[in-house]
GROMACS .gro file of C-alpha atoms in nm:
model
  435
    1MET     CA    1  23.158  15.784  -1.136
    2ALA     CA    2  23.172  16.005  -0.829
    3ASP     CA    3  22.885  16.223  -0.954
    4LEU     CA    4  22.670  15.909  -0.990
    5GLN     CA    5  22.653  15.839  -0.618
    6LYS     CA    6  22.288  15.940  -0.644
    7TYR     CA    7  22.212  15.586  -0.767
    8LYS     CA    8  22.375  15.413  -0.468
    9ASN     CA    9  22.116  15.195  -0.288
   10LYS     CA   10  21.842  15.341  -0.509
   11ARG     CA   11  21.568  15.111  -0.635
   12ILE     CA   12  21.599  15.091  -1.014
   13ALA     CA   13  21.346  14.911  -1.232
   14ILE     CA   14  21.445  14.795  -1.579
   15TYR     CA   15  21.167  14.707  -1.821
   16GLY     CA   16  21.283  14.516  -2.128
   17MET     CA   17  21.588  14.294  -2.087
   18GLY     CA   18  21.728  14.272  -2.436
   19ILE     CA   19  22.082  14.389  -2.514
   20THR     CA   20  22.008  14.741  -2.386
   21GLY     CA   21  21.838  14.620  -2.068
   22PHE     CA   22  22.121  14.382  -1.979
   23SER     CA   23  22.389  14.645  -2.029
   24ALA     CA   24  22.187  14.892  -1.817
   25ALA     CA   25  22.140  14.634  -1.540
   26LYS     CA   26  22.515  14.567  -1.528
   27THR     CA   27  22.587  14.940  -1.517
   28PHE     CA   28  22.344  15.006  -1.231
   29LYS     CA   29  22.487  14.711  -1.040
   30LYS     CA   30  22.833  14.870  -1.065
   31LEU     CA   31  22.679  15.188  -0.925
   32ASN     CA   32  22.556  14.986  -0.624
   33ALA     CA   33  22.191  15.034  -0.705
   34LYS     CA   34  21.920  14.781  -0.622
   35VAL     CA   35  21.809  14.651  -0.961
   36PHE     CA   36  21.467  14.497  -1.037
   37CYS     CA   37  21.425  14.349  -1.386
   38TRP     CA   38  21.137  14.236  -1.600
   39ASP     CA   39  21.073  14.133  -1.959
   40ASP     CA   40  20.741  14.017  -2.104
   41ASN     CA   41  20.921  13.745  -2.302
   42LYS     CA   42  20.950  13.414  -2.110
   43LYS     CA   43  21.275  13.312  -2.283
   44ILE     CA   44  21.440  13.640  -2.189
   45ARG     CA   45  21.318  13.604  -1.829
   46LYS     CA   46  21.511  13.276  -1.803
   47LYS     CA   47  21.826  13.464  -1.910
   48ILE     CA   48  21.766  13.723  -1.638
   49LYS     CA   49  21.783  13.450  -1.372
   50SER     CA   50  22.100  13.301  -1.521
   51TYR     CA   51  22.270  13.642  -1.497
   52ASN     CA   52  22.174  13.675  -1.128
   53PHE     CA   53  21.953  13.978  -1.177
   54LYS     CA   54  21.644  14.001  -0.961
   55LEU     CA   55  21.334  13.910  -1.160
   56ASP     CA   56  21.051  14.121  -1.024
   57LYS     CA   57  20.707  14.254  -1.119
   58PHE     CA   58  20.815  14.589  -0.986
   59TRP     CA   59  20.490  14.763  -1.079
   60LEU     CA   60  20.315  14.550  -0.812
   61ASN     CA   61  20.583  14.618  -0.553
   62GLN     CA   62  20.466  14.803  -0.243
   63GLU     CA   63  20.794  14.992  -0.226
   64SER     CA   64  20.815  15.249  -0.503
   65MET     CA   65  21.097  15.267  -0.758
   66ASP     CA   66  21.336  15.564  -0.767
   67ASN     CA   67  21.392  15.535  -1.143
   68ILE     CA   68  21.257  15.323  -1.427
   69LEU     CA   69  21.475  15.252  -1.730
   70ILE     CA   70  21.281  15.127  -2.031
   71SER     CA   71  21.436  14.967  -2.338
   72PRO     CA   72  21.403  15.170  -2.662
   73GLY     CA   73  21.176  14.915  -2.831
   74ILE     CA   74  20.903  14.955  -2.569
   75ASP     CA   75  20.612  15.182  -2.654
   76ILE     CA   76  20.463  15.303  -2.326
   77ASN     CA   77  20.122  15.345  -2.488
   78LYS     CA   78  20.105  14.982  -2.601
   79CYS     CA   79  20.286  14.787  -2.329
   80LYS     CA   80  20.133  14.572  -2.054
   81ILE     CA   81  20.214  14.816  -1.774
   82LYS     CA   82  20.102  15.131  -1.956
   83LYS     CA   83  19.912  15.271  -1.657
   84PHE     CA   84  20.207  15.226  -1.418
   85LEU     CA   85  20.457  15.385  -1.657
   86THR     CA   86  20.222  15.673  -1.738
   87ASN     CA   87  20.166  15.746  -1.369
   88ASN     CA   88  20.541  15.728  -1.300
   89PHE     CA   89  20.664  15.895  -1.618
   90LYS     CA   90  20.875  16.150  -1.426
   91LYS     CA   91  21.091  15.859  -1.306
   92VAL     CA   92  21.148  15.714  -1.654
   93ILE     CA   93  21.500  15.743  -1.799
   94THR     CA   94  21.669  15.588  -2.102
   95ASP     CA   95  22.000  15.424  -2.183
   96ILE     CA   96  22.126  15.740  -2.353
   97ASP     CA   97  22.041  15.944  -2.041
   98LEU     CA   98  22.248  15.711  -1.825
   99PHE     CA   99  22.525  15.709  -2.088
  100PHE     CA  100  22.544  16.090  -2.073
  101GLU     CA  101  22.565  16.087  -1.694
  102LEU     CA  102  22.852  15.839  -1.713
  103ASN     CA  103  23.044  16.030  -1.979
  104LYS     CA  104  22.986  16.400  -1.919
  105LYS     CA  105  23.356  16.476  -1.955
  106ALA     CA  106  23.393  16.299  -2.290
  107LEU     CA  107  23.329  16.461  -2.628
  108ILE     CA  108  22.996  16.322  -2.754
  109ILE     CA  109  22.885  16.340  -3.117
  110SER     CA  110  22.535  16.211  -3.190
  111ILE     CA  111  22.381  16.132  -3.528
  112THR     CA  112  22.015  16.069  -3.604
  113GLY     CA  113  21.788  16.084  -3.907
  114THR     CA  114  21.588  15.837  -4.115
  115ASN     CA  115  21.859  15.725  -4.360
  116GLY     CA  116  22.239  15.734  -4.360
  117LYS     CA  117  22.303  15.730  -3.984
  118SER     CA  118  22.540  15.432  -3.977
  119THR     CA  119  22.735  15.546  -4.282
  120THR     CA  120  22.778  15.900  -4.147
  121CYS     CA  121  22.896  15.762  -3.812
  122LYS     CA  122  23.152  15.544  -3.987
  123ILE     CA  123  23.274  15.828  -4.211
  124LEU     CA  124  23.323  16.043  -3.901
  125GLU     CA  125  23.497  15.758  -3.721
  126LYS     CA  126  23.740  15.718  -4.010
  127ILE     CA  127  23.820  16.091  -4.017
  128LEU     CA  128  23.866  16.115  -3.640
  129LYS     CA  129  24.094  15.811  -3.632
  130PHE     CA  130  24.310  15.965  -3.904
  131ALA     CA  131  24.318  16.282  -3.690
  132LYS     CA  132  24.447  16.068  -3.397
  133TYR     CA  133  24.136  16.096  -3.179
  134ASN     CA  134  24.058  15.819  -2.929
  135VAL     CA  135  23.720  15.749  -3.087
  136LYS     CA  136  23.452  15.490  -3.007
  137THR     CA  137  23.142  15.439  -3.221
  138VAL     CA  138  22.849  15.296  -3.025
  139GLY     CA  139  22.470  15.270  -3.020
  140ASN     CA  140  22.256  15.116  -3.293
  141ILE     CA  141  22.564  15.083  -3.515
  142GLY     CA  142  22.776  14.870  -3.280
  143ASN     CA  143  22.804  14.779  -2.915
  144PRO     CA  144  22.535  14.897  -2.670
  145ILE     CA  145  22.623  15.245  -2.555
  146LEU     CA  146  22.658  15.132  -2.192
  147SER     CA  147  22.908  14.855  -2.275
  148SER     CA  148  23.210  15.082  -2.336
  149ASN     CA  149  23.501  15.044  -2.097
  150LYS     CA  150  23.839  15.212  -2.050
  151VAL     CA  151  23.675  15.551  -2.099
  152SER     CA  152  23.870  15.868  -2.025
  153SER     CA  153  23.805  16.241  -2.047
  154LYS     CA  154  23.994  16.230  -2.380
  155SER     CA  155  23.756  15.976  -2.533
  156VAL     CA  156  23.533  16.078  -2.823
  157PHE     CA  157  23.204  15.898  -2.866
  158ILE     CA  158  23.009  15.883  -3.190
  159LEU     CA  159  22.654  15.770  -3.121
  160GLU     CA  160  22.397  15.651  -3.372
  161VAL     CA  161  22.072  15.747  -3.200
  162SER     CA  162  21.723  15.626  -3.290
  163SER     CA  163  21.387  15.799  -3.245
  164TYR     CA  164  21.296  15.524  -2.998
  165GLN     CA  165  21.591  15.621  -2.775
  166LEU     CA  166  21.511  15.990  -2.802
  167GLN     CA  167  21.138  15.961  -2.740
  168TYR     CA  168  21.160  15.925  -2.362
  169SER     CA  169  21.501  16.084  -2.311
  170LYS     CA  170  21.525  16.368  -2.058
  171LEU     CA  171  21.895  16.419  -1.981
  172PHE     CA  172  22.094  16.327  -2.293
  173ARG     CA  173  22.317  16.594  -2.438
  174SER     CA  174  22.595  16.595  -2.697
  175LYS     CA  175  22.847  16.858  -2.799
  176HIS     CA  176  22.771  16.795  -3.168
  177ALA     CA  177  22.427  16.668  -3.275
  178ALA     CA  178  22.298  16.614  -3.628
  179ILE     CA  179  21.967  16.525  -3.793
  180LEU     CA  180  22.056  16.405  -4.142
  181ASN     CA  181  21.708  16.383  -4.294
  182ILE     CA  182  21.347  16.300  -4.218
  183SER     CA  183  21.115  16.074  -4.417
  184PRO     CA  184  20.822  15.853  -4.306
  185ASP     CA  185  20.942  15.579  -4.070
  186HIS     CA  186  20.823  15.419  -3.744
  187LEU     CA  187  20.486  15.590  -3.790
  188GLU     CA  188  20.312  15.295  -3.626
  189ARG     CA  189  20.468  15.430  -3.305
  190HIS     CA  190  20.492  15.804  -3.366
  191LYS     CA  191  20.147  15.825  -3.540
  192ASN     CA  192  20.246  16.092  -3.794
  193ILE     CA  193  20.551  16.246  -3.962
  194LYS     CA  194  20.546  16.565  -3.751
  195ASN     CA  195  20.552  16.369  -3.425
  196TYR     CA  196  20.839  16.165  -3.567
  197ALA     CA  197  21.032  16.480  -3.666
  198LYS     CA  198  20.968  16.640  -3.326
  199THR     CA  199  21.098  16.327  -3.152
  200LYS     CA  200  21.414  16.336  -3.365
  201SER     CA  201  21.462  16.704  -3.274
  202LYS     CA  202  21.496  16.606  -2.906
  203ILE     CA  203  21.860  16.534  -2.988
  204PHE     CA  204  21.908  16.914  -2.962
  205PHE     CA  205  21.687  16.996  -2.661
  206ALA     CA  206  21.942  16.972  -2.377
  207GLN     CA  207  22.224  17.143  -2.568
  208LYS     CA  208  22.399  17.453  -2.435
  209ASN     CA  209  22.523  17.763  -2.616
  210THR     CA  210  22.868  17.602  -2.645
  211ASP     CA  211  22.723  17.308  -2.843
  212TYR     CA  212  22.648  17.264  -3.213
  213SER     CA  213  22.337  17.140  -3.393
  214TYR     CA  214  22.352  17.040  -3.760
  215LEU     CA  215  22.070  17.049  -4.019
  216ASN     CA  216  22.050  17.062  -4.396
  217LEU     CA  217  21.796  17.344  -4.413
  218LYS     CA  218  21.701  17.255  -4.770
  219LYS     CA  219  21.575  16.914  -4.663
  220ARG     CA  220  21.207  16.843  -4.616
  221TYR     CA  221  21.090  16.901  -4.256
  222SER     CA  222  21.403  17.100  -4.164
  223LYS     CA  223  21.198  17.420  -4.135
  224PHE     CA  224  20.953  17.237  -3.909
  225ILE     CA  225  21.243  17.119  -3.688
  226LYS     CA  226  21.391  17.470  -3.684
  227ASN     CA  227  21.057  17.604  -3.554
  228VAL     CA  228  21.048  17.331  -3.288
  229LEU     CA  229  21.394  17.443  -3.173
  230LYS     CA  230  21.274  17.803  -3.146
  231ARG     CA  231  20.973  17.700  -2.938
  232GLN     CA  232  21.195  17.491  -2.711
  233ARG     CA  233  21.446  17.778  -2.688
  234VAL     CA  234  21.735  17.552  -2.780
  235LYS     CA  235  22.062  17.736  -2.715
  236SER     CA  236  22.306  17.553  -2.942
  237LYS     CA  237  22.468  17.706  -3.250
  238LEU     CA  238  22.272  17.590  -3.554
  239VAL     CA  239  22.502  17.489  -3.842
  240SER     CA  240  22.342  17.485  -4.186
  241VAL     CA  241  22.497  17.187  -4.366
  242LYS     CA  242  22.550  17.256  -4.736
  243ILE     CA  243  22.652  16.987  -4.983
  244ARG     CA  244  22.839  17.244  -5.193
  245ASP     CA  245  23.084  17.298  -4.904
  246THR     CA  246  23.236  16.960  -4.992
  247ASN     CA  247  23.293  17.053  -5.360
  248PRO     CA  248  23.663  17.150  -5.315
  249LEU     CA  249  23.729  16.804  -5.168
  250PHE     CA  250  23.613  16.614  -5.474
  251LYS     CA  251  23.911  16.724  -5.683
  252LYS     CA  252  24.122  16.515  -5.444
  253ILE     CA  253  23.881  16.235  -5.351
  254ASN     CA  254  23.929  15.910  -5.540
  255ASN     CA  255  23.661  15.684  -5.394
  256GLN     CA  256  23.369  15.554  -5.600
  257TYR     CA  257  23.163  15.515  -5.284
  258PHE     CA  258  23.103  15.891  -5.294
  259ASN     CA  259  22.953  15.893  -5.643
  260SER     CA  260  22.601  15.860  -5.500
  261VAL     CA  261  22.398  16.159  -5.384
  262GLY     CA  262  22.312  15.994  -5.051
  263ASN     CA  263  22.674  15.935  -4.956
  264ILE     CA  264  22.774  16.287  -5.064
  265GLU     CA  265  22.508  16.417  -4.823
  266ASN     CA  266  22.644  16.193  -4.546
  267LEU     CA  267  22.992  16.326  -4.617
  268ALA     CA  268  22.866  16.686  -4.597
  269PHE     CA  269  22.753  16.630  -4.235
  270ALA     CA  270  23.077  16.454  -4.142
  271TYR     CA  271  23.271  16.737  -4.305
  272SER     CA  272  23.083  17.011  -4.114
  273ILE     CA  273  23.143  16.838  -3.780
  274SER     CA  274  23.509  16.771  -3.866
  275LYS     CA  275  23.571  17.136  -3.951
  276ASN     CA  276  23.427  17.244  -3.615
  277LEU     CA  277  23.678  17.004  -3.459
  278LYS     CA  278  23.954  17.190  -3.651
  279ILE     CA  279  24.049  16.890  -3.865
  280SER     CA  280  24.230  16.987  -4.185
  281ASP     CA  281  24.105  16.911  -4.536
  282LYS     CA  282  24.421  16.712  -4.598
  283ILE     CA  283  24.341  16.466  -4.318
  284ILE     CA  284  23.975  16.448  -4.422
  285VAL     CA  285  24.068  16.363  -4.783
  286GLU     CA  286  24.319  16.099  -4.669
  287ALA     CA  287  24.052  15.936  -4.452
  288ILE     CA  288  23.780  15.951  -4.719
  289ASN     CA  289  24.004  15.789  -4.981
  290LYS     CA  290  24.056  15.496  -4.743
  291PHE     CA  291  23.689  15.469  -4.646
  292LYS     CA  292  23.507  15.148  -4.731
  293GLY     CA  293  23.128  15.145  -4.728
  294LEU     CA  294  22.928  14.941  -4.482
  295PRO     CA  295  22.782  14.604  -4.583
  296HIS     CA  296  22.425  14.597  -4.719
  297ARG     CA  297  22.429  14.964  -4.818
  298GLN     CA  298  22.478  14.988  -5.196
  299GLU     CA  299  22.744  14.719  -5.154
  300VAL     CA  300  22.899  14.599  -5.477
  301VAL     CA  301  22.876  14.219  -5.469
  302LEU     CA  302  22.990  14.147  -5.823
  303SER     CA  303  23.109  14.365  -6.109
  304ARG     CA  304  23.128  14.231  -6.464
  305LYS     CA  305  23.169  14.394  -6.803
  306ASN     CA  306  22.798  14.367  -6.880
  307PHE     CA  307  22.635  14.376  -6.536
  308LEU     CA  308  22.670  14.490  -6.177
  309CYS     CA  309  22.521  14.324  -5.865
  310ILE     CA  310  22.436  14.554  -5.574
  311ASN     CA  311  22.329  14.452  -5.222
  312ASP     CA  312  22.122  14.730  -5.067
  313SER     CA  313  21.936  14.514  -4.814
  314LYS     CA  314  21.949  14.791  -4.551
  315ALA     CA  315  21.694  14.987  -4.760
  316THR     CA  316  21.385  14.908  -4.550
  317SER     CA  317  21.170  15.195  -4.680
  318PHE     CA  318  21.112  15.335  -5.026
  319ASP     CA  319  21.292  15.658  -4.940
  320ALA     CA  320  21.603  15.451  -4.864
  321SER     CA  321  21.566  15.255  -5.190
  322LEU     CA  322  21.524  15.576  -5.386
  323GLN     CA  323  21.892  15.661  -5.327
  324SER     CA  324  22.015  15.345  -5.499
  325LEU     CA  325  21.748  15.352  -5.770
  326SER     CA  326  21.865  15.704  -5.854
  327ASN     CA  327  22.228  15.598  -5.861
  328TYR     CA  328  22.217  15.317  -6.120
  329ARG     CA  329  22.080  15.248  -6.469
  330ASN     CA  330  21.918  14.953  -6.650
  331ILE     CA  331  21.801  14.812  -6.318
  332TYR     CA  332  21.659  14.469  -6.245
  333TRP     CA  333  21.505  14.559  -5.910
  334ILE     CA  334  21.438  14.301  -5.637
  335VAL     CA  335  21.179  14.462  -5.409
  336GLY     CA  336  20.946  14.348  -5.132
  337GLY     CA  337  20.908  14.226  -4.777
  338LEU     CA  338  20.714  14.388  -4.494
  339PRO     CA  339  20.630  14.745  -4.605
  340LYS     CA  340  20.671  15.024  -4.354
  341TYR     CA  341  20.351  15.170  -4.210
  342ARG     CA  342  20.208  15.432  -4.449
  343ASP     CA  343  20.504  15.402  -4.686
  344LYS     CA  344  20.447  15.493  -5.051
  345ILE     CA  345  20.638  15.413  -5.370
  346TYR     CA  346  20.667  15.698  -5.620
  347LEU     CA  347  20.855  15.616  -5.939
  348ARG     CA  348  20.773  15.904  -6.174
  349ASN     CA  349  21.126  16.049  -6.183
  350ILE     CA  350  21.317  15.719  -6.187
  351LYS     CA  351  21.100  15.468  -6.375
  352HIS     CA  352  21.317  15.514  -6.687
  353LYS     CA  353  21.607  15.363  -6.489
  354ILE     CA  354  21.419  15.040  -6.408
  355ILE     CA  355  21.394  14.763  -6.668
  356LYS     CA  356  21.185  14.535  -6.448
  357ALA     CA  357  21.092  14.473  -6.084
  358TYR     CA  358  21.085  14.132  -5.914
  359VAL     CA  359  20.853  14.131  -5.614
  360ILE     CA  360  20.945  13.911  -5.317
  361GLY     CA  361  20.800  13.854  -4.971
  362LYS     CA  362  20.460  13.767  -4.832
  363ASN     CA  363  20.293  14.101  -4.900
  364THR     CA  364  20.327  14.104  -5.279
  365SER     CA  365  19.986  14.269  -5.323
  366PHE     CA  366  20.109  14.595  -5.163
  367PHE     CA  367  20.403  14.627  -5.402
  368LYS     CA  368  20.203  14.517  -5.704
  369LYS     CA  369  19.946  14.789  -5.634
  370GLN     CA  370  20.220  15.052  -5.587
  371ILE     CA  371  20.424  14.979  -5.903
  372LYS     CA  372  20.192  14.821  -6.159
  373LYS     CA  373  20.106  15.147  -6.339
  374SER     CA  374  20.469  15.261  -6.362
  375ILE     CA  375  20.700  14.970  -6.446
  376THR     CA  376  20.709  14.612  -6.570
  377TYR     CA  377  20.713  14.360  -6.287
  378LYS     CA  378  20.702  13.990  -6.199
  379ILE     CA  379  20.592  13.824  -5.875
  380SER     CA  380  20.896  13.613  -5.780
  381LYS     CA  381  20.807  13.565  -5.410
  382ASN     CA  382  21.165  13.501  -5.291
  383ILE     CA  383  21.520  13.610  -5.369
  384LYS     CA  384  21.628  13.276  -5.522
  385LYS     CA  385  21.336  13.277  -5.766
  386ALA     CA  386  21.395  13.647  -5.842
  387LEU     CA  387  21.758  13.576  -5.940
  388ASP     CA  388  21.644  13.283  -6.157
  389ASP     CA  389  21.395  13.512  -6.330
  390ILE     CA  390  21.658  13.784  -6.375
  391SER     CA  391  21.905  13.532  -6.518
  392ARG     CA  392  21.657  13.438  -6.790
  393ASP     CA  393  21.571  13.804  -6.863
  394LEU     CA  394  21.937  13.904  -6.886
  395LYS     CA  395  21.984  13.673  -7.185
  396LEU     CA  396  21.713  13.862  -7.373
  397ASN     CA  397  21.856  14.208  -7.300
  398LYS     CA  398  22.137  14.339  -7.519
  399LYS     CA  399  22.179  14.669  -7.331
  400SER     CA  400  22.525  14.735  -7.192
  401LYS     CA  401  22.592  14.738  -6.819
  402LYS     CA  402  22.277  14.614  -6.647
  403THR     CA  403  22.232  14.641  -6.270
  404ILE     CA  404  22.090  14.365  -6.049
  405LEU     CA  405  21.976  14.554  -5.741
  406LEU     CA  406  21.844  14.412  -5.414
  407SER     CA  407  21.688  14.718  -5.256
  408PRO     CA  408  21.371  14.585  -5.093
  409ALA     CA  409  21.207  14.908  -4.969
  410ALA     CA  410  21.072  14.694  -4.686
  411ALA     CA  411  21.161  14.520  -4.363
  412SER     CA  412  21.290  14.163  -4.382
  413PHE     CA  413  21.104  13.990  -4.100
  414ASP     CA  414  20.856  13.800  -4.319
  415GLN     CA  415  21.137  13.583  -4.460
  416PHE     CA  416  21.456  13.668  -4.265
  417ASP     CA  417  21.560  13.751  -3.908
  418ASN     CA  418  21.706  14.086  -4.014
  419PHE     CA  419  21.833  14.284  -4.312
  420GLU     CA  420  22.186  14.145  -4.260
  421ASN     CA  421  22.067  13.786  -4.310
  422ARG     CA  422  21.870  13.893  -4.616
  423GLY     CA  423  22.174  14.068  -4.765
  424ASN     CA  424  22.411  13.780  -4.692
  425TYR     CA  425  22.168  13.531  -4.847
  426PHE     CA  426  22.151  13.745  -5.160
  427LYS     CA  427  22.530  13.778  -5.180
  428ASN     CA  428  22.586  13.403  -5.148
  429LEU     CA  429  22.332  13.329  -5.422
  430VAL     CA  430  22.482  13.591  -5.653
  431ILE     CA  431  22.832  13.446  -5.617
  432LYS     CA  432  22.706  13.091  -5.684
  433LYS     CA  433  22.497  13.195  -5.982
  434PHE     CA  434  22.704  13.460  -6.158
  435ALA     CA  435  23.065  13.447  -6.038
   0.00000   0.00000   0.00000
């Protein structure tokens, strides 16, 4: 940390004291900085005191701050201290900026995109571990990025990076950086899809000519991102990720997880990065054959002769659900929750795969309006009732191999704390009802 002496005795404000804020406060304290913390939530402010961090309305402080670290979830344009942060924007840094300063000597691989980030990170982690790398996967997928310890120059970090983290980032750089795909998401914050894509492209901005950027140039918005990189004069080597490059592997891969188009695309990115790290196909195949998918992402809960139960609770937008809807047949689709801002459901090319939809959640009118002209549906309101309705309908259907699919195309917060709780609730009910 010798090169981080610049923070010694500096006045550092931290706005937002969730998991990210706490880990940042601890890090700055180790760097002997003077830390001033605030969170607009009263319950979190009580935690700040119990951890012996100074609770302070730093924006009213007569002495100015040297740096201001804001948590990713905070939108400067909508927060209570908007004017202060706008006037002091040059001092704003993020957790990923500080992470980069702490780990400049380590090999950093960063993954962003709308869908598939966690899976791609885990595929890469599996490959790198088989190749004997000292690899740590951090960020949205696991521990906060500032919580890693026992780090050495030989460490390899795989980071799952969100648009919220990238939006205000100024210093972050990774040797290998990938944007998997872009589809409408977080538009309530980014306003439109082009702003969202431009924010994602910041993952490449600080790269040097010895670094690599990865894009599937056939994907929607990839050309727009490529033009952004030209305007920003990004120096990294652009790698065009092609799914067909993985074709030779599939003669040797024996893993049903990679039967879906989405996971083949995730593998293509992991493969491109692995080849630039000089990892052999033999090691990659060995790792892929041992890879187990993450929970709540097309997770097989129950497989019977006449039906299959799939937990895809992580699908919080229609674009995410589209991957699983495309991958199965004779689907009884459980859909609903809090729809993403400006999200749309388009079923023209897949409606033949869906037998019936069961709409759950508090905003049933949105989903009813979106699907009523395309497929048969029932308003079930909750997962338990949906499974009861499906159970009755299954008895009337003589088709072979039906699929019960929870793929909500919506956030979970109207009925659950998060998508994990929603998925676990579904899995428990499925086991009780059908096992």
